[in-house]
Tab-separated table of C-alpha atoms in Angstrom:
chain	number	residue	atom	x	y	z
A	1	MET	CA	4.363	-13.232	-33.496
A	2	THR	CA	3.335	-9.351	-32.876
A	3	THR	CA	-0.007	-9.494	-34.627
A	4	THR	CA	-0.973	-12.940	-32.831
A	5	ILE	CA	-0.785	-11.251	-29.613
A	6	ARG	CA	-2.839	-8.124	-30.716
A	7	THR	CA	-5.671	-10.613	-31.538
A	8	LEU	CA	-5.990	-11.715	-28.039
A	9	LYS	CA	-9.011	-10.841	-25.259
A	10	ILE	CA	-8.519	-7.167	-23.320
A	11	ALA	CA	-8.761	-7.571	-19.810
A	12	PRO	CA	-11.821	-7.106	-18.456
A	13	GLY	CA	-11.744	-4.831	-14.969
A	14	PRO	CA	-13.527	-2.479	-13.040
A	15	GLN	CA	-14.751	0.636	-14.670
A	16	GLY	CA	-14.185	3.101	-11.998
A	17	TYR	CA	-14.944	6.964	-11.871
A	18	PRO	CA	-14.253	9.824	-14.663
A	19	LEU	CA	-10.855	11.098	-14.700
A	20	PHE	CA	-9.385	8.930	-11.628
A	21	GLY	CA	-10.594	5.479	-12.849
A	22	SER	CA	-9.936	3.012	-9.862
A	23	LEU	CA	-7.721	5.298	-7.929
A	24	PRO	CA	-9.844	6.395	-5.620
A	25	ASP	CA	-11.009	3.065	-4.437
A	26	PHE	CA	-7.308	1.708	-4.526
A	27	ARG	CA	-6.207	4.414	-2.007
A	28	ARG	CA	-8.961	3.602	0.072
A	29	ASP	CA	-8.745	-0.221	0.666
A	30	PRO	CA	-6.207	-1.521	-1.577
A	31	LEU	CA	-6.192	-4.968	-0.200
A	32	THR	CA	-10.205	-5.441	-0.135
A	33	PHE	CA	-10.000	-3.452	-3.113
A	34	TYR	CA	-7.762	-6.321	-5.367
A	35	LEU	CA	-9.186	-9.352	-3.822
A	36	ASN	CA	-12.992	-8.188	-4.629
A	37	ALA	CA	-11.124	-7.759	-8.166
A	38	GLN	CA	-9.780	-11.241	-7.999
A	39	ARG	CA	-12.931	-12.923	-7.190
A	40	GLN	CA	-15.119	-10.910	-9.723
A	41	PHE	CA	-13.149	-10.382	-12.536
A	42	GLY	CA	-10.909	-13.804	-12.516
A	43	ASP	CA	-7.141	-14.244	-12.630
A	44	VAL	CA	-5.731	-11.178	-15.322
A	45	ILE	CA	-7.448	-8.216	-14.000
A	46	ARG	CA	-7.257	-4.650	-15.853
A	47	PHE	CA	-7.646	-1.530	-14.462
A	48	ARG	CA	-7.644	2.876	-15.168
A	49	GLY	CA	-6.615	5.158	-13.358
A	50	GLY	CA	-5.627	8.968	-14.838
A	51	PRO	CA	-3.550	7.965	-17.178
A	52	TRP	CA	-2.352	4.496	-15.937
A	53	ARG	CA	-3.295	1.365	-17.034
A	54	TRP	CA	-2.437	-1.379	-14.812
A	55	TYR	CA	-3.189	-5.063	-14.321
A	56	LEU	CA	-3.405	-7.236	-11.480
A	57	LEU	CA	-2.132	-10.948	-12.137
A	58	ALA	CA	-3.501	-13.764	-8.927
A	59	HIS	CA	-2.722	-17.350	-10.911
A	60	PRO	CA	0.551	-18.266	-9.988
A	61	ASP	CA	0.947	-19.644	-13.720
A	62	ASP	CA	0.627	-16.210	-14.258
A	63	VAL	CA	3.322	-15.206	-11.507
A	64	LYS	CA	5.824	-17.268	-12.697
A	65	HIS	CA	5.398	-16.526	-16.429
A	66	VAL	CA	6.767	-12.878	-15.445
A	67	LEU	CA	8.935	-13.386	-12.561
A	68	GLN	CA	10.498	-17.056	-14.188
A	69	ASP	CA	9.840	-17.757	-17.544
A	70	ASN	CA	9.748	-14.226	-19.461
A	71	HIS	CA	11.300	-12.393	-16.504
A	72	PRO	CA	13.814	-10.542	-19.242
A	73	ASN	CA	10.681	-8.457	-20.492
A	74	TYR	CA	9.763	-7.267	-17.431
A	75	ARG	CA	11.848	-4.510	-15.523
A	76	LYS	CA	10.973	-3.773	-12.455
A	77	GLY	CA	8.820	-0.335	-12.775
A	78	ARG	CA	7.907	2.877	-11.700
A	79	PHE	CA	7.287	1.880	-7.848
A	80	TYR	CA	11.263	1.475	-7.726
A	81	ASP	CA	12.146	4.408	-8.901
A	82	LEU	CA	10.162	6.478	-6.387
A	83	LEU	CA	12.197	4.254	-3.743
A	84	ARG	CA	15.765	5.322	-5.565
A	85	PRO	CA	16.457	8.256	-3.894
A	86	THR	CA	16.377	6.056	-0.822
A	87	LEU	CA	17.709	2.731	-1.503
A	88	GLY	CA	19.933	3.874	-4.462
A	89	GLU	CA	20.956	1.141	-6.749
A	90	GLY	CA	20.948	-1.398	-4.694
A	91	LEU	CA	19.815	-5.013	-5.455
A	92	LEU	CA	15.952	-4.219	-4.588
A	93	THR	CA	16.073	-1.684	-7.238
A	94	SER	CA	19.107	-1.889	-9.827
A	95	GLU	CA	18.400	-3.429	-13.609
A	96	GLY	CA	20.326	-5.211	-15.922
A	97	ARG	CA	23.658	-5.969	-15.772
A	98	PHE	CA	25.008	-4.106	-13.605
A	99	TRP	CA	22.415	-5.488	-11.196
A	100	LEU	CA	24.044	-9.414	-12.004
A	101	GLN	CA	27.297	-7.793	-11.337
A	102	GLN	CA	26.075	-6.654	-7.675
A	103	ARG	CA	24.121	-9.942	-7.369
A	104	ARG	CA	27.235	-11.600	-8.070
A	105	LEU	CA	29.267	-9.297	-5.145
A	106	ALA	CA	26.830	-9.878	-2.655
A	107	GLN	CA	25.522	-13.500	-3.002
A	108	PRO	CA	28.540	-15.163	-1.065
A	109	ALA	CA	27.797	-13.341	1.737
A	110	PHE	CA	24.689	-14.863	2.228
A	111	HIS	CA	25.487	-18.695	1.842
A	112	ARG	CA	24.006	-20.410	4.398
A	113	GLN	CA	27.125	-21.482	5.841
A	114	ARG	CA	27.927	-17.969	5.754
A	115	LEU	CA	24.513	-17.377	7.193
A	116	ALA	CA	24.381	-20.258	10.345
A	117	SER	CA	27.591	-18.194	12.130
A	118	PHE	CA	24.867	-15.167	12.421
A	119	ALA	CA	22.908	-18.000	14.625
A	120	THR	CA	24.514	-16.968	17.735
A	121	THR	CA	24.275	-12.838	17.068
A	122	MET	CA	20.333	-13.337	17.072
A	123	THR	CA	19.902	-15.889	19.639
A	124	ASP	CA	22.071	-12.803	22.000
A	125	ALA	CA	19.701	-10.398	20.906
A	126	THR	CA	16.672	-12.447	21.906
A	127	ALA	CA	17.701	-13.220	24.887
A	128	ARG	CA	18.302	-9.722	25.590
A	129	MET	CA	15.085	-8.831	24.703
A	130	LEU	CA	13.527	-11.772	27.101
A	131	GLU	CA	15.370	-10.037	29.709
A	132	ARG	CA	14.054	-6.297	29.030
A	133	TRP	CA	10.248	-8.473	29.101
A	134	GLN	CA	10.457	-10.026	32.474
A	135	VAL	CA	8.950	-6.602	33.645
A	136	TYR	CA	5.990	-6.968	31.619
A	137	ALA	CA	5.228	-10.496	32.826
A	138	ARG	CA	6.132	-9.583	36.730
A	139	SER	CA	3.441	-5.798	36.229
A	140	GLY	CA	1.193	-7.948	33.372
A	141	GLU	CA	1.322	-4.202	31.890
A	142	PRO	CA	0.373	-4.469	27.675
A	143	PHE	CA	2.988	-3.401	25.385
A	144	ASN	CA	3.756	-3.468	21.740
A	145	VAL	CA	5.169	-6.798	20.355
A	146	ALA	CA	5.034	-5.113	16.794
A	147	ALA	CA	7.132	-2.703	17.941
A	148	GLU	CA	9.606	-4.532	20.113
A	149	MET	CA	10.155	-7.060	16.864
A	150	MET	CA	11.082	-4.398	15.018
A	151	ARG	CA	14.067	-2.988	17.129
A	152	LEU	CA	15.415	-6.902	17.766
A	153	THR	CA	15.468	-7.257	14.217
A	154	LEU	CA	17.095	-3.951	13.701
A	155	GLU	CA	19.739	-5.390	16.867
A	156	VAL	CA	20.415	-8.239	14.650
A	157	VAL	CA	21.028	-6.388	11.443
A	158	GLY	CA	23.155	-4.089	13.136
A	159	GLY	CA	24.883	-7.030	14.387
A	160	THR	CA	24.852	-9.725	11.833
A	161	LEU	CA	25.753	-6.472	9.184
A	162	PHE	CA	27.854	-4.103	10.961
A	163	SER	CA	29.296	-5.835	14.237
A	164	THR	CA	27.829	-2.420	15.781
A	165	ASP	CA	25.433	-1.930	18.443
A	166	VAL	CA	22.144	0.268	16.225
A	167	THR	CA	19.919	0.020	18.979
A	168	GLY	CA	20.477	3.540	20.565
A	169	GLU	CA	19.240	4.817	16.762
A	170	ALA	CA	16.141	2.870	17.092
A	171	GLU	CA	13.855	5.534	16.955
A	172	ALA	CA	14.918	7.408	14.788
A	173	VAL	CA	16.008	4.715	12.332
A	174	GLY	CA	11.679	3.863	12.503
A	175	ARG	CA	10.617	7.303	12.671
A	176	ALA	CA	12.882	7.691	9.470
A	177	LEU	CA	11.238	4.747	7.591
A	178	THR	CA	8.146	5.340	8.727
A	179	VAL	CA	8.274	8.596	7.001
A	180	VAL	CA	9.719	6.909	3.978
A	181	ILE	CA	7.117	4.296	3.665
A	182	GLU	CA	4.233	6.997	3.765
A	183	TYR	CA	5.637	8.868	1.482
A	184	VAL	CA	6.712	6.804	-0.976
A	185	ASN	CA	3.059	5.144	-0.352
A	186	ASP	CA	1.348	8.351	-1.426
A	187	LEU	CA	3.079	9.364	-3.881
A	188	GLU	CA	2.351	5.748	-6.075
A	189	THR	CA	-0.752	6.613	-6.952
A	190	ARG	CA	-0.830	10.947	-7.113
A	191	LEU	CA	-2.340	11.883	-10.517
A	192	PHE	CA	0.305	14.994	-10.156
A	193	PRO	CA	2.911	15.100	-7.465
A	194	LEU	CA	4.838	17.536	-6.578
A	195	PRO	CA	8.079	17.204	-7.412
A	196	PRO	CA	10.475	16.700	-4.216
A	197	SER	CA	12.585	19.695	-4.666
A	198	ILE	CA	9.181	22.175	-4.044
A	199	PRO	CA	9.575	22.837	0.234
A	200	THR	CA	6.573	21.522	1.200
A	201	PRO	CA	5.766	19.897	4.457
A	202	ALA	CA	5.720	16.516	3.275
A	203	ASN	CA	8.826	17.127	0.850
A	204	ARG	CA	11.064	18.441	3.912
A	205	ARG	CA	9.450	15.747	6.009
A	206	TYR	CA	10.829	12.868	3.649
A	207	ARG	CA	14.117	14.571	3.386
A	208	ALA	CA	15.197	15.199	6.506
A	209	ALA	CA	14.453	11.415	7.202
A	210	GLN	CA	16.787	10.431	4.064
A	211	ARG	CA	19.241	12.279	5.752
A	212	THR	CA	18.477	10.217	9.162
A	213	LEU	CA	18.869	7.291	7.523
A	214	ASP	CA	21.920	8.092	5.120
A	215	GLU	CA	24.167	9.056	8.462
A	216	VAL	CA	23.164	6.109	9.990
A	217	VAL	CA	24.872	4.160	7.356
A	218	ARG	CA	27.379	6.331	6.037
A	219	HIS	CA	28.998	6.597	9.586
A	220	VAL	CA	29.377	2.909	10.170
A	221	ILE	CA	31.179	2.466	6.752
A	222	ASP	CA	33.235	5.075	7.014
A	223	GLU	CA	34.204	3.918	10.531
A	224	ARG	CA	34.825	0.222	9.408
A	225	ARG	CA	36.802	1.608	6.232
A	226	ARG	CA	39.143	3.457	8.828
A	227	ALA	CA	39.353	0.887	10.784
A	228	GLY	CA	40.361	-1.532	8.062
A	229	THR	CA	39.473	-5.087	9.846
A	230	ASP	CA	37.507	-8.137	8.646
A	231	ARG	CA	35.106	-9.102	11.837
A	232	GLY	CA	33.244	-11.526	9.567
A	233	ASP	CA	30.291	-9.628	9.021
A	234	LEU	CA	28.437	-9.262	5.931
A	235	LEU	CA	30.041	-5.076	5.935
A	236	SER	CA	32.999	-6.801	5.979
A	237	MET	CA	32.131	-9.561	3.198
A	238	LEU	CA	30.615	-6.476	0.808
A	239	LEU	CA	33.521	-4.479	1.459
A	240	LEU	CA	36.419	-7.660	0.548
A	241	ALA	CA	33.767	-9.008	-2.105
A	242	GLN	CA	35.071	-9.450	-5.675
A	243	ASP	CA	33.251	-9.925	-8.805
A	244	GLU	CA	34.301	-14.255	-9.831
A	245	GLU	CA	34.260	-13.040	-13.677
A	246	THR	CA	35.636	-9.703	-13.487
A	247	GLY	CA	37.630	-9.148	-10.298
A	248	ALA	CA	36.038	-6.110	-9.966
A	249	SER	CA	34.875	-4.779	-6.014
A	250	MET	CA	32.281	-2.695	-4.825
A	251	ASN	CA	33.126	1.266	-4.685
A	252	ASP	CA	31.919	3.658	-2.160
A	253	ARG	CA	28.243	4.328	-3.654
A	254	GLN	CA	27.829	0.994	-4.677
A	255	LEU	CA	28.432	0.070	-1.084
A	256	ARG	CA	26.241	2.652	0.322
A	257	ASP	CA	23.417	1.472	-1.768
A	258	GLU	CA	23.833	-2.160	-0.639
A	259	VAL	CA	23.996	-1.350	2.933
A	260	MET	CA	21.393	0.732	2.610
A	261	THR	CA	18.819	-1.864	1.053
A	262	ILE	CA	20.079	-4.755	3.298
A	263	PHE	CA	19.231	-2.125	6.405
A	264	LEU	CA	15.963	-1.332	5.871
A	265	ALA	CA	14.743	-4.407	3.963
A	266	GLY	CA	16.259	-6.791	6.416
A	267	HIS	CA	14.871	-5.527	9.782
A	268	GLU	CA	11.190	-4.159	8.401
A	269	THR	CA	9.925	-7.009	6.485
A	270	THR	CA	11.608	-9.930	8.728
A	271	ALA	CA	9.376	-7.586	11.872
A	272	ASN	CA	6.480	-7.477	10.619
A	273	ALA	CA	6.436	-11.004	9.449
A	274	LEU	CA	6.819	-12.067	13.094
A	275	ALA	CA	4.647	-8.869	14.373
A	276	TRP	CA	1.807	-11.121	12.648
A	277	THR	CA	3.423	-14.562	13.815
A	278	TRP	CA	2.026	-13.352	17.517
A	279	TYR	CA	-0.936	-12.093	16.197
A	280	LEU	CA	-2.212	-15.332	15.154
A	281	LEU	CA	-1.000	-17.585	17.580
A	282	SER	CA	-2.869	-15.060	20.052
A	283	LYS	CA	-5.809	-15.934	17.689
A	284	HIS	CA	-5.407	-19.832	17.258
A	285	PRO	CA	-4.340	-21.003	21.108
A	286	SER	CA	-4.583	-24.615	19.332
A	287	ALA	CA	-1.765	-24.041	17.462
A	288	GLY	CA	0.373	-22.262	20.013
A	289	ARG	CA	0.250	-25.154	22.124
A	290	ARG	CA	1.469	-27.077	19.356
A	291	LEU	CA	4.080	-24.932	19.044
A	292	HIS	CA	4.850	-24.987	22.662
A	293	ALA	CA	4.767	-29.141	22.756
A	294	GLU	CA	7.521	-28.870	19.525
A	295	LEU	CA	9.720	-26.803	21.270
A	296	ALA	CA	9.516	-28.444	24.918
A	297	ASP	CA	10.184	-31.990	22.749
A	298	MET	CA	13.177	-30.793	20.603
A	299	LEU	CA	15.433	-27.777	22.588
A	300	GLY	CA	14.104	-28.740	26.361
A	301	GLY	CA	14.613	-25.341	27.287
A	302	ARG	CA	17.670	-24.271	26.243
A	303	ARG	CA	18.555	-21.743	23.153
A	304	PRO	CA	18.060	-22.981	19.533
A	305	THR	CA	20.830	-23.372	17.502
A	306	VAL	CA	20.943	-23.446	13.924
A	307	GLU	CA	21.474	-27.415	13.787
A	308	ASP	CA	18.221	-27.583	14.949
A	309	LEU	CA	15.950	-25.782	13.147
A	310	PRO	CA	15.542	-29.074	10.342
A	311	ARG	CA	13.601	-30.190	13.321
A	312	LEU	CA	11.406	-27.524	14.405
A	313	ASN	CA	9.539	-28.743	11.454
A	314	TYR	CA	6.371	-27.325	13.078
A	315	ALA	CA	7.843	-23.761	13.952
A	316	ARG	CA	8.586	-23.198	10.156
A	317	MET	CA	5.328	-23.880	9.184
A	318	VAL	CA	3.915	-21.031	11.495
A	319	ILE	CA	5.972	-18.933	9.811
A	320	GLU	CA	5.418	-19.880	6.641
A	321	GLU	CA	1.443	-19.370	7.327
A	322	ALA	CA	2.074	-16.272	8.707
A	323	LEU	CA	3.946	-15.659	5.408
A	324	ARG	CA	0.968	-16.297	3.584
A	325	LEU	CA	-1.674	-15.000	5.598
A	326	TYR	CA	0.396	-11.587	6.189
A	327	PRO	CA	3.100	-11.642	3.479
A	328	PRO	CA	5.388	-8.693	4.137
A	329	VAL	CA	6.076	-7.496	0.651
A	330	TRP	CA	2.026	-7.804	0.205
A	331	GLY	CA	2.715	-6.300	-3.374
A	332	PHE	CA	5.012	-5.254	-5.862
A	333	GLY	CA	5.439	-4.052	-9.479
A	334	ARG	CA	7.263	-4.735	-12.558
A	335	GLN	CA	6.872	-3.332	-16.137
A	336	ALA	CA	6.378	-4.575	-19.279
A	337	ILE	CA	9.680	-4.167	-22.228
A	338	THR	CA	7.364	-5.373	-24.843
A	339	ASP	CA	3.721	-6.893	-25.943
A	340	ASP	CA	3.077	-9.955	-23.909
A	341	GLU	CA	0.467	-12.972	-23.652
A	342	VAL	CA	-0.605	-13.183	-19.947
A	343	GLY	CA	-3.375	-16.020	-18.962
A	344	GLY	CA	-4.804	-15.623	-22.931
A	345	TYR	CA	-4.943	-11.784	-22.730
A	346	PHE	CA	-2.960	-8.699	-24.476
A	347	LEU	CA	-0.446	-7.323	-22.066
A	348	PRO	CA	0.587	-4.308	-23.606
A	349	ALA	CA	4.016	-2.822	-24.332
A	350	ASN	CA	4.898	-0.832	-21.048
A	351	SER	CA	1.793	-2.267	-19.386
A	352	LEU	CA	2.260	-1.547	-15.621
A	353	VAL	CA	2.034	-5.062	-13.752
A	354	VAL	CA	1.338	-5.920	-9.943
A	355	LEU	CA	1.627	-9.119	-8.520
A	356	SER	CA	0.757	-9.641	-4.762
A	357	PRO	CA	1.466	-12.537	-2.490
A	358	TYR	CA	-1.319	-11.183	-0.356
A	359	VAL	CA	-3.972	-12.063	-3.205
A	360	THR	CA	-2.081	-14.997	-4.753
A	361	HIS	CA	-1.884	-16.650	-0.762
A	362	ARG	CA	-5.789	-16.261	-0.790
A	363	HIS	CA	-6.683	-18.387	-4.325
A	364	PRO	CA	-9.712	-20.224	-3.507
A	365	ASP	CA	-8.424	-22.948	-5.875
A	366	PHE	CA	-4.922	-23.147	-4.348
A	367	TRP	CA	-6.196	-22.898	-0.773
A	368	GLU	CA	-9.043	-24.209	1.019
A	369	ASN	CA	-10.395	-21.847	3.590
A	370	PRO	CA	-7.652	-19.212	2.195
A	371	GLU	CA	-8.581	-16.953	5.559
A	372	GLY	CA	-7.871	-19.794	8.205
A	373	PHE	CA	-4.481	-19.879	9.776
A	374	ASP	CA	-3.114	-23.621	9.514
A	375	PRO	CA	0.107	-24.139	9.685
A	376	GLN	CA	-0.259	-27.945	8.564
A	377	ARG	CA	-0.908	-26.649	4.686
A	378	PHE	CA	2.762	-26.814	4.594
A	379	MET	CA	3.997	-30.143	5.370
A	380	PRO	CA	5.750	-31.484	2.647
A	381	GLN	CA	3.068	-33.232	0.672
A	382	HIS	CA	0.825	-30.962	0.764
A	383	ALA	CA	3.218	-27.862	-0.451
A	384	ALA	CA	4.710	-30.377	-3.564
A	385	ALA	CA	1.312	-30.371	-4.495
A	386	ARG	CA	0.776	-27.121	-4.897
A	387	PRO	CA	2.076	-24.871	-8.151
A	388	ARG	CA	5.633	-23.242	-7.339
A	389	PHE	CA	4.346	-19.456	-7.426
A	390	ALA	CA	1.064	-19.858	-4.845
A	391	HIS	CA	3.483	-18.700	-2.651
A	392	PHE	CA	5.774	-16.241	-3.113
A	393	PRO	CA	6.378	-14.277	0.028
A	394	PHE	CA	9.972	-13.441	-1.083
A	395	SER	CA	8.984	-12.978	-4.818
A	396	GLY	CA	10.830	-15.576	-7.024
A	397	GLY	CA	12.831	-16.360	-10.306
A	398	PRO	CA	16.345	-14.463	-10.972
A	399	ARG	CA	15.116	-11.354	-8.547
A	400	GLN	CA	14.306	-13.603	-5.399
A	401	CYS	CA	15.216	-12.080	-2.431
A	402	ILE	CA	18.924	-12.515	-1.632
A	403	GLY	CA	18.318	-12.585	2.173
A	404	ASN	CA	15.563	-15.396	2.156
A	405	ALA	CA	17.539	-17.776	4.163
A	406	PHE	CA	18.752	-15.402	6.635
A	407	ALA	CA	15.073	-13.812	7.385
A	408	MET	CA	13.586	-17.671	7.642
A	409	MET	CA	16.672	-18.484	10.390
A	410	GLU	CA	15.812	-15.314	12.250
A	411	ALA	CA	12.837	-15.599	12.323
A	412	GLN	CA	12.482	-19.635	13.066
A	413	LEU	CA	15.273	-18.644	15.930
A	414	ILE	CA	13.417	-15.970	17.078
A	415	LEU	CA	9.946	-17.616	17.307
A	416	ALA	CA	11.275	-20.730	19.419
A	417	MET	CA	12.962	-18.821	21.946
A	418	VAL	CA	9.920	-16.650	22.662
A	419	ALA	CA	7.160	-19.088	22.568
A	420	GLN	CA	9.440	-21.550	24.897
A	421	ARG	CA	9.581	-18.500	27.454
A	422	TYR	CA	5.767	-16.815	27.089
A	423	ARG	CA	2.398	-17.321	25.420
A	424	LEU	CA	1.773	-13.733	24.199
A	425	ASP	CA	-2.113	-13.116	24.413
A	426	LEU	CA	-3.843	-9.880	22.207
A	427	VAL	CA	-5.509	-6.951	24.460
A	428	PRO	CA	-9.138	-7.681	24.409
A	429	GLY	CA	-10.169	-4.769	22.548
A	430	HIS	CA	-7.253	-3.520	20.806
A	431	SER	CA	-8.195	-3.032	17.231
A	432	VAL	CA	-5.594	-5.079	14.863
A	433	GLU	CA	-5.387	-4.065	10.868
A	434	ALA	CA	-3.163	-4.515	8.218
A	435	GLU	CA	-2.213	-1.142	7.114
A	436	PRO	CA	-0.825	-1.624	3.077
A	437	THR	CA	1.700	0.723	2.701
A	438	VAL	CA	4.906	-0.239	1.441
A	439	THR	CA	4.676	-3.557	3.519
A	440	LEU	CA	2.479	-4.958	5.288
A	441	ARG	CA	2.215	-3.414	8.866
A	442	PRO	CA	0.033	-3.282	11.236
A	443	ARG	CA	-1.906	-0.432	12.285
A	444	HIS	CA	-1.755	0.796	15.770
A	445	GLY	CA	0.790	-1.641	16.626
A	446	ILE	CA	-0.468	-5.460	18.595
A	447	LEU	CA	-0.945	-4.772	21.826
A	448	VAL	CA	-0.397	-7.921	24.454
A	449	THR	CA	0.529	-9.224	27.313
A	450	LEU	CA	2.539	-11.879	28.747
A	451	HIS	CA	2.157	-15.224	30.130
A	452	GLU	CA	5.226	-17.431	32.036
A	453	GLN	CA	5.169	-20.761	30.046
A	454	ALA	CA	5.922	-23.931	32.087
A	455	GLY	CA	9.702	-25.206	31.079
A	456	GLY	CA	10.309	-21.737	29.836
A	457	GLY	CA	14.131	-21.960	29.747
A	458	ASP	CA	16.804	-19.484	30.851
A	459	PHE	CA	18.597	-17.709	27.742
A	460	ARG	CA	20.024	-15.186	29.963
A	461	PRO	CA	23.010	-13.484	27.412
A	462	ALA	CA	26.376	-13.038	29.130
A	463	THR	CA	25.791	-9.260	29.040
A	464	VAL	CA	22.285	-7.194	29.055
A	465	ALA	CA	21.634	-4.418	27.316
């Protein structure tokens, strides 16, 4: 078998610079670099950078091979190793039997029936945000909707995960998360990184950010353990969870790592998805009008509930198309354990493999006018005609994001409430640019102004925070 594999072709790719290879071009503009490489070299591209060799796989069938068909041959790899100091051995970073045990423990907390009970927490938080927004609607003052989405999803994850209002820590958490993301992103592509133990300014900021995040999470866990109450939230479910096969429950370290993973990933990714959704709707007003018409017809100005979601088809398609163009996790890695064949090319053991939703979601063989915004691509008949992994914003296979249903429910409810009440218009002249760090954030934010929609409804919460 090995002899047969080694007779395969070596994948093509750019020559790059002496010693540094393609790293300078990648660091300058990763998104354009990968898109251009796929257009020039095809669906399996080999890159060189210092001592590293890595491969970009762009075809949906090759993505499926790595994530599903031959997934035991691929571990998480170097990038996730860099996240472990912050996330520990949570679902995102752990491997093997330990990951499987943790997945079994956490899975019941994400069953759809359980998630439905969180819908009111999501709509209450959105109602409080819309109350705050009245000052912007009256004054016409621009504001950063990306920052507002980050604050909102942090409030949602605090309410559903902890039954605790963590918005008081929103600014500190936001700053700390930005420091961690930028640090890990920079470290990933450095040929000669300094160990985190060396007290450089960047390392000191990174360790301080880790402490901030850890203090927020540990405080809430310690408080809940002392109270010993079941509040019906995700934290209670994780505290009470037992493995169906072994009867084991999570120890303190396991619990901390899972809570940290859900806490950070659970608000950062959804916030970015929603921010890009508002950007796209403002750029395509006909889609915004169609969305508003669906919401008016189906909801008539009232709050959406989880039972409404299956009927809000266009709202779902808008979110899926936003996830296609601006997937919050724009690229992620795997590392081959043994030699493999991918797309007819030889992939040696220990190779780093990059799978990029941003690139595959723009593959011209599967997406007509790939840079265009067209939610109707996700009508059932169109989606069924595409390969399963032509669209994979939540990864796929056994390691598919455990929170995908939670995130889609949250995004759809928030979109339905906000779009009923307001039209968000981009501020002329403000530059909006994708910033590909660990997640795909809008660089410089997204500045908008608000405009009242006719028949926007009244979602005022019982108490306004």
